[in-house]
Amino acid sequence: MNHTERLPRNRTYLMCPPKHFTVEYAINPWMDTTVPVDAVLALKQWEILRDTLGDLGHQVHVLDAVAGLPDMVYAANGAFSVDGTVYGARFRHAERSAEADAHREFYATQGWSFAGPQHINEGEGDFAYLPAAYGGMVLAGYGFRTDPAAHAEAQEVLGRPVVSLRLVDPAFYHLDTALAALDDRNVTYYPGAFSAASQRVLAQLFPDAVHADRADAEAFGLNLVSDGRHVILNTEAMAMGDKLRAAGYLPVHVDLSELKRGGGSVKCAVAELRG
């Protein structure tokens, strides 16, 4: 693809402020309960991310934070939507289970078609959608959080083919820590986060993918949000930004150092609403 063809598409997003964000428990390798969170800084960084998306022309809805749910700031995990249909989340860990109810209530107020899940899945944490790839394709991760059975369930709910990808490294426990959609048909990913078979599948589906290395992934450089041209990623992932620039995208760096304490970055904090 000619780099001049990297065109943005306006998006609609959902975010939840980190009003109650702390690291009170450890459910992924990045969480350290001995290091306190700077709540003021976390909120400031979140506001900069929200404003960055708005300045790029995107609409951002805000979900009210709920006391007692410190991880609710990771709004991407609460559901997964395609063409106005929402497949709800069912969290692996009890500490986060009530977040699914808050997301379901939001979609109800918006009049969306909502399907409650039977199987454990963590929303956009383990699902990615590429509307122009092979007529519209869902990539789905499993291995740590989402049950493989949820992939078939999502396919029935959404009416889109779902490709299962096995995650094998606990450091990259969600798909969105190891892979991201750069536009409507292409992705970037860290091969080492996936099983050998899943690596072969990705190579076949996306021969023009931007490959990241382990340092990029550990900097949460794949936990990004892209509108097809502008790629928002954290300031720690400068090397990943260089790779994206070389591929014709425009990296936009924001500092989310406090949210990383909970094991998330840009994408974890942003759910896309696909109406």
PDB file of N, CA, C and O in Angstrom, residues 40-103:
ATOM      1  N   VAL A  40      -3.811  11.018  41.182  1.00  0.00           N
ATOM      2  CA  VAL A  40      -3.932  12.303  40.494  1.00  0.00           C
ATOM      3  C   VAL A  40      -3.278  12.220  39.118  1.00  0.00           C
ATOM      4  O   VAL A  40      -3.842  12.682  38.111  1.00  0.00           O
ATOM      5  N   LEU A  41      -2.098  11.628  39.067  1.00  0.00           N
ATOM      6  CA  LEU A  41      -1.397  11.498  37.792  1.00  0.00           C
ATOM      7  C   LEU A  41      -2.149  10.561  36.846  1.00  0.00           C
ATOM      8  O   LEU A  41      -2.242  10.822  35.638  1.00  0.00           O
ATOM      9  N   ALA A  42      -2.691   9.475  37.386  1.00  0.00           N
ATOM     10  CA  ALA A  42      -3.437   8.533  36.549  1.00  0.00           C
ATOM     11  C   ALA A  42      -4.609   9.231  35.860  1.00  0.00           C
ATOM     12  O   ALA A  42      -4.842   9.042  34.658  1.00  0.00           O
ATOM     13  N   LEU A  43      -5.336  10.054  36.611  1.00  0.00           N
ATOM     14  CA  LEU A  43      -6.476  10.764  36.026  1.00  0.00           C
ATOM     15  C   LEU A  43      -6.008  11.782  34.998  1.00  0.00           C
ATOM     16  O   LEU A  43      -6.618  11.915  33.924  1.00  0.00           O
ATOM     17  N   LYS A  44      -4.926  12.475  35.280  1.00  0.00           N
ATOM     18  CA  LYS A  44      -4.402  13.459  34.332  1.00  0.00           C
ATOM     19  C   LYS A  44      -3.987  12.782  33.026  1.00  0.00           C
ATOM     20  O   LYS A  44      -4.297  13.273  31.929  1.00  0.00           O
ATOM     21  N   GLN A  45      -3.294  11.658  33.127  1.00  0.00           N
ATOM     22  CA  GLN A  45      -2.867  10.942  31.928  1.00  0.00           C
ATOM     23  C   GLN A  45      -4.070  10.439  31.138  1.00  0.00           C
ATOM     24  O   GLN A  45      -4.086  10.507  29.902  1.00  0.00           O
ATOM     25  N   TRP A  46      -5.074   9.941  31.839  1.00  0.00           N
ATOM     26  CA  TRP A  46      -6.294   9.467  31.174  1.00  0.00           C
ATOM     27  C   TRP A  46      -6.982  10.615  30.435  1.00  0.00           C
ATOM     28  O   TRP A  46      -7.450  10.446  29.300  1.00  0.00           O
ATOM     29  N   GLU A  47      -7.045  11.781  31.066  1.00  0.00           N
ATOM     30  CA  GLU A  47      -7.681  12.941  30.431  1.00  0.00           C
ATOM     31  C   GLU A  47      -6.935  13.367  29.173  1.00  0.00           C
ATOM     32  O   GLU A  47      -7.551  13.765  28.172  1.00  0.00           O
ATOM     33  N   ILE A  48      -5.611  13.278  29.205  1.00  0.00           N
ATOM     34  CA  ILE A  48      -4.830  13.617  28.014  1.00  0.00           C
ATOM     35  C   ILE A  48      -5.137  12.634  26.888  1.00  0.00           C
ATOM     36  O   ILE A  48      -5.276  13.025  25.717  1.00  0.00           O
ATOM     37  N   LEU A  49      -5.252  11.357  27.214  1.00  0.00           N
ATOM     38  CA  LEU A  49      -5.608  10.368  26.200  1.00  0.00           C
ATOM     39  C   LEU A  49      -6.991  10.656  25.624  1.00  0.00           C
ATOM     40  O   LEU A  49      -7.170  10.660  24.392  1.00  0.00           O
ATOM     41  N   ARG A  50      -7.958  10.906  26.479  1.00  0.00           N
ATOM     42  CA  ARG A  50      -9.315  11.246  26.009  1.00  0.00           C
ATOM     43  C   ARG A  50      -9.285  12.471  25.105  1.00  0.00           C
ATOM     44  O   ARG A  50      -9.895  12.476  24.022  1.00  0.00           O
ATOM     45  N   ASP A  51      -8.572  13.505  25.511  1.00  0.00           N
ATOM     46  CA  ASP A  51      -8.517  14.737  24.724  1.00  0.00           C
ATOM     47  C   ASP A  51      -7.782  14.529  23.406  1.00  0.00           C
ATOM     48  O   ASP A  51      -8.124  15.139  22.388  1.00  0.00           O
ATOM     49  N   THR A  52      -6.772  13.668  23.421  1.00  0.00           N
ATOM     50  CA  THR A  52      -6.042  13.368  22.184  1.00  0.00           C
ATOM     51  C   THR A  52      -6.971  12.743  21.156  1.00  0.00           C
ATOM     52  O   THR A  52      -6.964  13.124  19.973  1.00  0.00           O
ATOM     53  N   LEU A  53      -7.787  11.802  21.591  1.00  0.00           N
ATOM     54  CA  LEU A  53      -8.750  11.172  20.678  1.00  0.00           C
ATOM     55  C   LEU A  53      -9.752  12.202  20.150  1.00  0.00           C
ATOM     56  O   LEU A  53     -10.073  12.219  18.958  1.00  0.00           O
ATOM     57  N   GLY A  54     -10.223  13.074  21.047  1.00  0.00           N
ATOM     58  CA  GLY A  54     -11.155  14.108  20.620  1.00  0.00           C
ATOM     59  C   GLY A  54     -10.531  15.085  19.642  1.00  0.00           C
ATOM     60  O   GLY A  54     -11.159  15.481  18.648  1.00  0.00           O
ATOM     61  N   ASP A  55      -9.289  15.459  19.891  1.00  0.00           N
ATOM     62  CA  ASP A  55      -8.599  16.406  19.004  1.00  0.00           C
ATOM     63  C   ASP A  55      -8.384  15.818  17.616  1.00  0.00           C
ATOM     64  O   ASP A  55      -8.265  16.568  16.637  1.00  0.00           O
ATOM     65  N   LEU A  56      -8.339  14.505  17.522  1.00  0.00           N
ATOM     66  CA  LEU A  56      -8.186  13.846  16.228  1.00  0.00           C
ATOM     67  C   LEU A  56      -9.516  13.680  15.501  1.00  0.00           C
ATOM     68  O   LEU A  56      -9.565  13.116  14.410  1.00  0.00           O
ATOM     69  N   GLY A  57     -10.587  14.169  16.110  1.00  0.00           N
ATOM     70  CA  GLY A  57     -11.890  14.155  15.466  1.00  0.00           C
ATOM     71  C   GLY A  57     -12.800  13.012  15.847  1.00  0.00           C
ATOM     72  O   GLY A  57     -13.869  12.827  15.251  1.00  0.00           O
ATOM     73  N   HIS A  58     -12.415  12.242  16.862  1.00  0.00           N
ATOM     74  CA  HIS A  58     -13.213  11.093  17.262  1.00  0.00           C
ATOM     75  C   HIS A  58     -14.150  11.446  18.414  1.00  0.00           C
ATOM     76  O   HIS A  58     -13.867  12.336  19.213  1.00  0.00           O
ATOM     77  N   GLN A  59     -15.249  10.726  18.500  1.00  0.00           N
ATOM     78  CA  GLN A  59     -16.220  10.935  19.572  1.00  0.00           C
ATOM     79  C   GLN A  59     -15.920   9.984  20.717  1.00  0.00           C
ATOM     80  O   GLN A  59     -15.689   8.791  20.487  1.00  0.00           O
ATOM     81  N   VAL A  60     -15.909  10.499  21.927  1.00  0.00           N
ATOM     82  CA  VAL A  60     -15.612   9.685  23.100  1.00  0.00           C
ATOM     83  C   VAL A  60     -16.779   9.747  24.071  1.00  0.00           C
ATOM     84  O   VAL A  60     -17.134  10.820  24.562  1.00  0.00           O
ATOM     85  N   HIS A  61     -17.395   8.597  24.325  1.00  0.00           N
ATOM     86  CA  HIS A  61     -18.393   8.475  25.388  1.00  0.00           C
ATOM     87  C   HIS A  61     -17.668   8.097  26.679  1.00  0.00           C
ATOM     88  O   HIS A  61     -16.644   7.400  26.641  1.00  0.00           O
ATOM     89  N   VAL A  62     -18.210   8.540  27.803  1.00  0.00           N
ATOM     90  CA  VAL A  62     -17.579   8.257  29.093  1.00  0.00           C
ATOM     91  C   VAL A  62     -18.520   7.423  29.955  1.00  0.00           C
ATOM     92  O   VAL A  62     -19.683   7.792  30.172  1.00  0.00           O
ATOM     93  N   LEU A  63     -18.010   6.308  30.411  1.00  0.00           N
ATOM     94  CA  LEU A  63     -18.737   5.417  31.308  1.00  0.00           C
ATOM     95  C   LEU A  63     -18.392   5.793  32.740  1.00  0.00           C
ATOM     96  O   LEU A  63     -17.217   5.940  33.083  1.00  0.00           O
ATOM     97  N   ASP A  64     -19.402   5.956  33.576  1.00  0.00           N
ATOM     98  CA  ASP A  64     -19.154   6.335  34.964  1.00  0.00           C
ATOM     99  C   ASP A  64     -18.402   5.240  35.703  1.00  0.00           C
ATOM    100  O   ASP A  64     -18.746   4.053  35.614  1.00  0.00           O
ATOM    101  N   ALA A  65     -17.370   5.642  36.435  1.00  0.00           N
ATOM    102  CA  ALA A  65     -16.613   4.693  37.238  1.00  0.00           C
ATOM    103  C   ALA A  65     -17.437   4.257  38.448  1.00  0.00           C
ATOM    104  O   ALA A  65     -18.258   5.024  38.968  1.00  0.00           O
ATOM    105  N   VAL A  66     -17.220   3.028  38.900  1.00  0.00           N
ATOM    106  CA  VAL A  66     -17.953   2.466  40.030  1.00  0.00           C
ATOM    107  C   VAL A  66     -16.966   2.161  41.152  1.00  0.00           C
ATOM    108  O   VAL A  66     -15.947   1.493  40.921  1.00  0.00           O
ATOM    109  N   ALA A  67     -17.256   2.639  42.336  1.00  0.00           N
ATOM    110  CA  ALA A  67     -16.397   2.365  43.485  1.00  0.00           C
ATOM    111  C   ALA A  67     -16.312   0.858  43.727  1.00  0.00           C
ATOM    112  O   ALA A  67     -17.301   0.128  43.591  1.00  0.00           O
ATOM    113  N   GLY A  68     -15.116   0.409  44.061  1.00  0.00           N
ATOM    114  CA  GLY A  68     -14.908  -1.010  44.305  1.00  0.00           C
ATOM    115  C   GLY A  68     -14.498  -1.796  43.080  1.00  0.00           C
ATOM    116  O   GLY A  68     -14.235  -3.002  43.185  1.00  0.00           O
ATOM    117  N   LEU A  69     -14.434  -1.108  41.920  1.00  0.00           N
ATOM    118  CA  LEU A  69     -14.006  -1.756  40.678  1.00  0.00           C
ATOM    119  C   LEU A  69     -12.800  -1.006  40.133  1.00  0.00           C
ATOM    120  O   LEU A  69     -12.907  -0.214  39.195  1.00  0.00           O
ATOM    121  N   PRO A  70     -11.622  -1.226  40.720  1.00  0.00           N
ATOM    122  CA  PRO A  70     -10.441  -0.427  40.368  1.00  0.00           C
ATOM    123  C   PRO A  70      -9.960  -0.614  38.938  1.00  0.00           C
ATOM    124  O   PRO A  70      -9.307   0.274  38.385  1.00  0.00           O
ATOM    125  N   ASP A  71     -10.288  -1.754  38.307  1.00  0.00           N
ATOM    126  CA  ASP A  71      -9.823  -2.014  36.936  1.00  0.00           C
ATOM    127  C   ASP A  71     -10.814  -1.550  35.876  1.00  0.00           C
ATOM    128  O   ASP A  71     -10.602  -1.796  34.681  1.00  0.00           O
ATOM    129  N   MET A  72     -11.862  -0.862  36.285  1.00  0.00           N
ATOM    130  CA  MET A  72     -12.888  -0.456  35.326  1.00  0.00           C
ATOM    131  C   MET A  72     -12.359   0.555  34.313  1.00  0.00           C
ATOM    132  O   MET A  72     -12.938   0.740  33.239  1.00  0.00           O
ATOM    133  N   VAL A  73     -11.238   1.198  34.632  1.00  0.00           N
ATOM    134  CA  VAL A  73     -10.602   2.117  33.679  1.00  0.00           C
ATOM    135  C   VAL A  73     -10.237   1.406  32.385  1.00  0.00           C
ATOM    136  O   VAL A  73     -10.181   2.033  31.320  1.00  0.00           O
ATOM    137  N   TYR A  74     -10.042   0.090  32.441  1.00  0.00           N
ATOM    138  CA  TYR A  74      -9.708  -0.676  31.241  1.00  0.00           C
ATOM    139  C   TYR A  74     -11.007  -1.021  30.503  1.00  0.00           C
ATOM    140  O   TYR A  74     -11.465  -2.172  30.473  1.00  0.00           O
ATOM    141  N   ALA A  75     -11.577  -0.005  29.896  1.00  0.00           N
ATOM    142  CA  ALA A  75     -12.924  -0.089  29.331  1.00  0.00           C
ATOM    143  C   ALA A  75     -13.019  -1.050  28.155  1.00  0.00           C
ATOM    144  O   ALA A  75     -14.114  -1.505  27.816  1.00  0.00           O
ATOM    145  N   ALA A  76     -11.905  -1.361  27.520  1.00  0.00           N
ATOM    146  CA  ALA A  76     -11.949  -2.256  26.366  1.00  0.00           C
ATOM    147  C   ALA A  76     -12.395  -3.659  26.743  1.00  0.00           C
ATOM    148  O   ALA A  76     -12.848  -4.418  25.887  1.00  0.00           O
ATOM    149  N   ASN A  77     -12.272  -4.021  28.016  1.00  0.00           N
ATOM    150  CA  ASN A  77     -12.544  -5.399  28.414  1.00  0.00           C
ATOM    151  C   ASN A  77     -14.010  -5.702  28.651  1.00  0.00           C
ATOM    152  O   ASN A  77     -14.383  -6.862  28.843  1.00  0.00           O
ATOM    153  N   GLY A  78     -14.881  -4.681  28.628  1.00  0.00           N
ATOM    154  CA  GLY A  78     -16.261  -4.863  29.058  1.00  0.00           C
ATOM    155  C   GLY A  78     -17.219  -5.404  28.028  1.00  0.00           C
ATOM    156  O   GLY A  78     -18.316  -5.859  28.378  1.00  0.00           O
ATOM    157  N   ALA A  79     -16.838  -5.394  26.741  1.00  0.00           N
ATOM    158  CA  ALA A  79     -17.723  -5.882  25.683  1.00  0.00           C
ATOM    159  C   ALA A  79     -16.977  -5.800  24.356  1.00  0.00           C
ATOM    160  O   ALA A  79     -15.854  -5.277  24.281  1.00  0.00           O
ATOM    161  N   PHE A  80     -17.640  -6.291  23.294  1.00  0.00           N
ATOM    162  CA  PHE A  80     -17.082  -6.237  21.945  1.00  0.00           C
ATOM    163  C   PHE A  80     -18.231  -6.020  20.973  1.00  0.00           C
ATOM    164  O   PHE A  80     -19.207  -6.775  20.978  1.00  0.00           O
ATOM    165  N   SER A  81     -18.141  -4.966  20.171  1.00  0.00           N
ATOM    166  CA  SER A  81     -19.259  -4.609  19.293  1.00  0.00           C
ATOM    167  C   SER A  81     -18.855  -4.641  17.823  1.00  0.00           C
ATOM    168  O   SER A  81     -17.733  -4.276  17.467  1.00  0.00           O
ATOM    169  N   VAL A  82     -19.792  -5.072  16.998  1.00  0.00           N
ATOM    170  CA  VAL A  82     -19.626  -5.085  15.546  1.00  0.00           C
ATOM    171  C   VAL A  82     -20.966  -4.745  14.911  1.00  0.00           C
ATOM    172  O   VAL A  82     -21.972  -5.425  15.180  1.00  0.00           O
ATOM    173  N   ASP A  83     -21.007  -3.686  14.113  1.00  0.00           N
ATOM    174  CA  ASP A  83     -22.209  -3.307  13.357  1.00  0.00           C
ATOM    175  C   ASP A  83     -23.453  -3.209  14.237  1.00  0.00           C
ATOM    176  O   ASP A  83     -24.532  -3.676  13.867  1.00  0.00           O
ATOM    177  N   GLY A  84     -23.305  -2.604  15.399  1.00  0.00           N
ATOM    178  CA  GLY A  84     -24.449  -2.347  16.257  1.00  0.00           C
ATOM    179  C   GLY A  84     -24.864  -3.497  17.152  1.00  0.00           C
ATOM    180  O   GLY A  84     -25.811  -3.369  17.933  1.00  0.00           O
ATOM    181  N   THR A  85     -24.181  -4.611  17.065  1.00  0.00           N
ATOM    182  CA  THR A  85     -24.454  -5.759  17.934  1.00  0.00           C
ATOM    183  C   THR A  85     -23.319  -5.903  18.939  1.00  0.00           C
ATOM    184  O   THR A  85     -22.145  -5.825  18.572  1.00  0.00           O
ATOM    185  N   VAL A  86     -23.669  -6.122  20.188  1.00  0.00           N
ATOM    186  CA  VAL A  86     -22.680  -6.177  21.264  1.00  0.00           C
ATOM    187  C   VAL A  86     -22.644  -7.576  21.869  1.00  0.00           C
ATOM    188  O   VAL A  86     -23.682  -8.132  22.255  1.00  0.00           O
ATOM    189  N   TYR A  87     -21.458  -8.130  21.922  1.00  0.00           N
ATOM    190  CA  TYR A  87     -21.216  -9.389  22.627  1.00  0.00           C
ATOM    191  C   TYR A  87     -20.619  -9.037  23.975  1.00  0.00           C
ATOM    192  O   TYR A  87     -19.509  -8.498  24.067  1.00  0.00           O
ATOM    193  N   GLY A  88     -21.354  -9.290  25.031  1.00  0.00           N
ATOM    194  CA  GLY A  88     -20.937  -8.871  26.364  1.00  0.00           C
ATOM    195  C   GLY A  88     -19.794  -9.690  26.919  1.00  0.00           C
ATOM    196  O   GLY A  88     -19.506 -10.800  26.459  1.00  0.00           O
ATOM    197  N   ALA A  89     -19.141  -9.136  27.931  1.00  0.00           N
ATOM    198  CA  ALA A  89     -18.012  -9.806  28.579  1.00  0.00           C
ATOM    199  C   ALA A  89     -18.474 -10.646  29.758  1.00  0.00           C
ATOM    200  O   ALA A  89     -19.528 -10.404  30.361  1.00  0.00           O
ATOM    201  N   ARG A  90     -17.671 -11.627  30.069  1.00  0.00           N
ATOM    202  CA  ARG A  90     -17.824 -12.413  31.302  1.00  0.00           C
ATOM    203  C   ARG A  90     -16.417 -12.663  31.808  1.00  0.00           C
ATOM    204  O   ARG A  90     -15.661 -13.446  31.224  1.00  0.00           O
ATOM    205  N   PHE A  91     -16.046 -11.990  32.874  1.00  0.00           N
ATOM    206  CA  PHE A  91     -14.646 -11.929  33.290  1.00  0.00           C
ATOM    207  C   PHE A  91     -14.163 -13.219  33.943  1.00  0.00           C
ATOM    208  O   PHE A  91     -14.914 -13.922  34.626  1.00  0.00           O
ATOM    209  N   ARG A  92     -12.891 -13.497  33.735  1.00  0.00           N
ATOM    210  CA  ARG A  92     -12.250 -14.678  34.316  1.00  0.00           C
ATOM    211  C   ARG A  92     -12.158 -14.566  35.837  1.00  0.00           C
ATOM    212  O   ARG A  92     -12.384 -15.540  36.564  1.00  0.00           O
ATOM    213  N   HIS A  93     -11.816 -13.366  36.336  1.00  0.00           N
ATOM    214  CA  HIS A  93     -11.570 -13.184  37.763  1.00  0.00           C
ATOM    215  C   HIS A  93     -12.750 -12.494  38.438  1.00  0.00           C
ATOM    216  O   HIS A  93     -13.305 -11.528  37.904  1.00  0.00           O
ATOM    217  N   ALA A  94     -13.084 -12.979  39.629  1.00  0.00           N
ATOM    218  CA  ALA A  94     -14.234 -12.444  40.360  1.00  0.00           C
ATOM    219  C   ALA A  94     -14.080 -10.961  40.666  1.00  0.00           C
ATOM    220  O   ALA A  94     -15.080 -10.227  40.732  1.00  0.00           O
ATOM    221  N   GLU A  95     -12.830 -10.503  40.836  1.00  0.00           N
ATOM    222  CA  GLU A  95     -12.607  -9.094  41.176  1.00  0.00           C
ATOM    223  C   GLU A  95     -13.160  -8.144  40.111  1.00  0.00           C
ATOM    224  O   GLU A  95     -13.482  -6.992  40.408  1.00  0.00           O
ATOM    225  N   ARG A  96     -13.289  -8.615  38.873  1.00  0.00           N
ATOM    226  CA  ARG A  96     -13.723  -7.743  37.782  1.00  0.00           C
ATOM    227  C   ARG A  96     -15.138  -8.067  37.281  1.00  0.00           C
ATOM    228  O   ARG A  96     -15.639  -7.375  36.381  1.00  0.00           O
ATOM    229  N   SER A  97     -15.773  -9.077  37.821  1.00  0.00           N
ATOM    230  CA  SER A  97     -17.015  -9.579  37.229  1.00  0.00           C
ATOM    231  C   SER A  97     -18.113  -8.528  37.139  1.00  0.00           C
ATOM    232  O   SER A  97     -18.874  -8.490  36.167  1.00  0.00           O
ATOM    233  N   ALA A  98     -18.215  -7.630  38.127  1.00  0.00           N
ATOM    234  CA  ALA A  98     -19.289  -6.639  38.130  1.00  0.00           C
ATOM    235  C   ALA A  98     -19.113  -5.570  37.048  1.00  0.00           C
ATOM    236  O   ALA A  98     -20.067  -4.844  36.735  1.00  0.00           O
ATOM    237  N   GLU A  99     -17.918  -5.471  36.481  1.00  0.00           N
ATOM    238  CA  GLU A  99     -17.724  -4.506  35.399  1.00  0.00           C
ATOM    239  C   GLU A  99     -18.643  -4.813  34.215  1.00  0.00           C
ATOM    240  O   GLU A  99     -19.117  -3.909  33.524  1.00  0.00           O
ATOM    241  N   ALA A 100     -18.885  -6.088  33.977  1.00  0.00           N
ATOM    242  CA  ALA A 100     -19.725  -6.479  32.839  1.00  0.00           C
ATOM    243  C   ALA A 100     -21.125  -5.895  32.968  1.00  0.00           C
ATOM    244  O   ALA A 100     -21.742  -5.511  31.962  1.00  0.00           O
ATOM    245  N   ASP A 101     -21.637  -5.821  34.187  1.00  0.00           N
ATOM    246  CA  ASP A 101     -22.977  -5.270  34.397  1.00  0.00           C
ATOM    247  C   ASP A 101     -23.026  -3.790  34.029  1.00  0.00           C
ATOM    248  O   ASP A 101     -23.995  -3.319  33.420  1.00  0.00           O
ATOM    249  N   ALA A 102     -21.997  -3.048  34.398  1.00  0.00           N
ATOM    250  CA  ALA A 102     -21.957  -1.613  34.089  1.00  0.00           C
ATOM    251  C   ALA A 102     -21.922  -1.385  32.582  1.00  0.00           C
ATOM    252  O   ALA A 102     -22.576  -0.464  32.062  1.00  0.00           O
ATOM    253  N   HIS A 103     -21.183  -2.214  31.876  1.00  0.00           N
ATOM    254  CA  HIS A 103     -21.128  -2.080  30.421  1.00  0.00           C
ATOM    255  C   HIS A 103     -22.471  -2.450  29.791  1.00  0.00           C
ATOM    256  O   HIS A 103     -22.933  -1.773  28.859  1.00  0.00           O
TER     257      HIS A 103
END
